Amino acid sequence: MKLLIAVIQRQDEAGLIKALNAQRIGVTRIGSQGGFLREGNITLFIVIEDSRLEDVLQLVRTHCYTRTKFVAPLPPIAESGEFYPSTPIEVQVGGASVFVVRVAEQARL
């Protein structure tokens, strides 16, 4: 058995959960926040049999998109009175970060 921990963007949540549920795969959803962009994400916990791993990863690939975003970089530590021009930089966001963990035991209590 495997536990997938998938961190995805909010925009991708509905489509992925609908696709997982259509395959009779249960999901636990928790709101989370990224440390780099400081924006809201969704973390999904998905427990599956080993044989379904590739199918679930393909659903994540299909429903979680990479996007381009412009963000203002964090200013360096500056002396008092210094000016720091914050020119936005282009970054790729989205897709999914998926962690796969072996499950020794699962119990429903």
CSV table of C-alpha atoms in Angstrom, one decimal:
chain,number,residue,atom,x,y,z
A,1,MET,CA,0.0,0.0,0.0
A,2,LYS,CA,1.2,3.6,-0.7
A,3,LEU,CA,0.4,7.0,0.6
A,4,LEU,CA,0.6,9.8,-1.9
A,5,ILE,CA,1.0,13.3,-0.5
A,6,ALA,CA,0.3,15.6,-3.4
A,7,VAL,CA,0.7,19.4,-3.1
A,8,ILE,CA,-1.2,21.1,-5.9
A,9,GLN,CA,-2.6,24.6,-6.7
A,10,ARG,CA,-6.1,25.4,-5.8
A,11,GLN,CA,-7.0,25.9,-9.5
A,12,ASP,CA,-6.3,22.2,-10.1
A,13,GLU,CA,-8.1,20.8,-7.1
A,14,ALA,CA,-11.7,20.3,-8.5
A,15,GLY,CA,-10.6,18.5,-11.7
A,16,LEU,CA,-8.2,16.2,-10.0
A,17,ILE,CA,-10.5,15.2,-7.1
A,18,LYS,CA,-13.3,14.6,-9.6
A,19,ALA,CA,-11.0,12.4,-11.7
A,20,LEU,CA,-9.8,10.5,-8.6
A,21,ASN,CA,-13.4,9.9,-7.3
A,22,ALA,CA,-14.5,8.7,-10.8
A,23,GLN,CA,-11.8,6.0,-10.3
A,24,ARG,CA,-13.2,5.2,-6.8
A,25,ILE,CA,-10.1,6.6,-5.2
A,26,GLY,CA,-10.7,8.5,-1.9
A,27,VAL,CA,-8.9,11.7,-1.0
A,28,THR,CA,-8.3,13.7,2.2
A,29,ARG,CA,-7.9,17.4,1.4
A,30,ILE,CA,-6.0,19.9,3.6
A,31,GLY,CA,-5.4,23.5,2.8
A,32,SER,CA,-1.7,24.5,2.9
A,33,GLN,CA,0.5,27.4,2.1
A,34,GLY,CA,3.8,27.4,0.1
A,35,GLY,CA,6.9,29.0,1.6
A,36,PHE,CA,8.2,30.6,-1.6
A,37,LEU,CA,5.2,32.4,-3.1
A,38,ARG,CA,3.2,32.4,0.2
A,39,GLU,CA,0.0,31.4,-1.6
A,40,GLY,CA,-2.6,28.9,-0.7
A,41,ASN,CA,-2.2,25.4,-2.0
A,42,ILE,CA,-4.1,22.1,-1.4
A,43,THR,CA,-2.4,19.0,0.0
A,44,LEU,CA,-4.1,15.8,-0.9
A,45,PHE,CA,-3.5,12.5,1.0
A,46,ILE,CA,-4.3,9.5,-1.1
A,47,VAL,CA,-4.0,5.9,0.0
A,48,ILE,CA,-3.9,3.3,-2.8
A,49,GLU,CA,-2.8,-0.2,-3.6
A,50,ASP,CA,0.7,-0.5,-5.1
A,51,SER,CA,-0.8,-1.6,-8.4
A,52,ARG,CA,-2.6,1.8,-8.9
A,53,LEU,CA,0.4,4.0,-8.4
A,54,GLU,CA,1.1,4.8,-12.0
A,55,ASP,CA,-2.6,5.4,-12.8
A,56,VAL,CA,-2.9,7.9,-10.0
A,57,LEU,CA,0.4,9.6,-11.0
A,58,GLN,CA,-1.0,9.9,-14.5
A,59,LEU,CA,-4.2,11.5,-13.2
A,60,VAL,CA,-2.1,14.1,-11.3
A,61,ARG,CA,0.0,14.8,-14.4
A,62,THR,CA,-3.2,15.3,-16.5
A,63,HIS,CA,-5.0,17.6,-14.1
A,64,CYS,CA,-2.2,19.7,-12.5
A,65,TYR,CA,-0.9,22.4,-14.8
A,66,THR,CA,2.3,24.5,-14.7
A,67,ARG,CA,1.7,28.2,-15.0
A,68,THR,CA,3.9,31.3,-15.5
A,69,LYS,CA,3.7,34.0,-12.9
A,70,PHE,CA,5.5,37.2,-12.2
A,71,VAL,CA,6.5,37.8,-8.5
A,72,ALA,CA,8.4,40.5,-6.7
A,73,PRO,CA,11.6,39.0,-5.3
A,74,LEU,CA,12.2,39.4,-1.5
A,75,PRO,CA,14.5,42.3,-0.8
A,76,PRO,CA,18.0,41.6,0.6
A,77,ILE,CA,18.8,42.9,4.0
A,78,ALA,CA,19.6,46.5,3.4
A,79,GLU,CA,21.0,49.4,5.4
A,80,SER,CA,18.5,51.9,6.8
A,81,GLY,CA,17.5,54.4,4.1
A,82,GLU,CA,18.7,52.2,1.1
A,83,PHE,CA,16.3,51.8,-1.8
A,84,TYR,CA,15.6,48.4,-3.3
A,85,PRO,CA,13.9,48.3,-6.7
A,86,SER,CA,11.6,45.3,-6.8
A,87,THR,CA,11.4,44.3,-10.4
A,88,PRO,CA,9.1,41.3,-10.8
A,89,ILE,CA,10.7,38.1,-12.0
A,90,GLU,CA,9.1,35.3,-14.0
A,91,VAL,CA,8.7,31.9,-12.3
A,92,GLN,CA,7.0,28.6,-13.1
A,93,VAL,CA,4.4,27.6,-10.6
A,94,GLY,CA,2.0,24.8,-10.4
A,95,GLY,CA,2.1,21.3,-11.5
A,96,ALA,CA,2.3,19.1,-8.4
A,97,SER,CA,4.8,17.9,-5.8
A,98,VAL,CA,4.1,14.3,-5.0
A,99,PHE,CA,5.6,12.3,-2.2
A,100,VAL,CA,5.1,8.5,-2.3
A,101,VAL,CA,5.4,6.8,1.1
A,102,ARG,CA,5.1,3.1,1.9
A,103,VAL,CA,2.3,2.3,4.3
A,104,ALA,CA,2.9,-0.4,6.8
A,105,GLU,CA,-0.6,-0.5,8.1
A,106,GLN,CA,-3.9,1.3,7.7
A,107,ALA,CA,-6.8,1.2,10.2
A,108,ARG,CA,-10.2,2.8,10.1
A,109,LEU,CA,-11.3,3.5,13.7
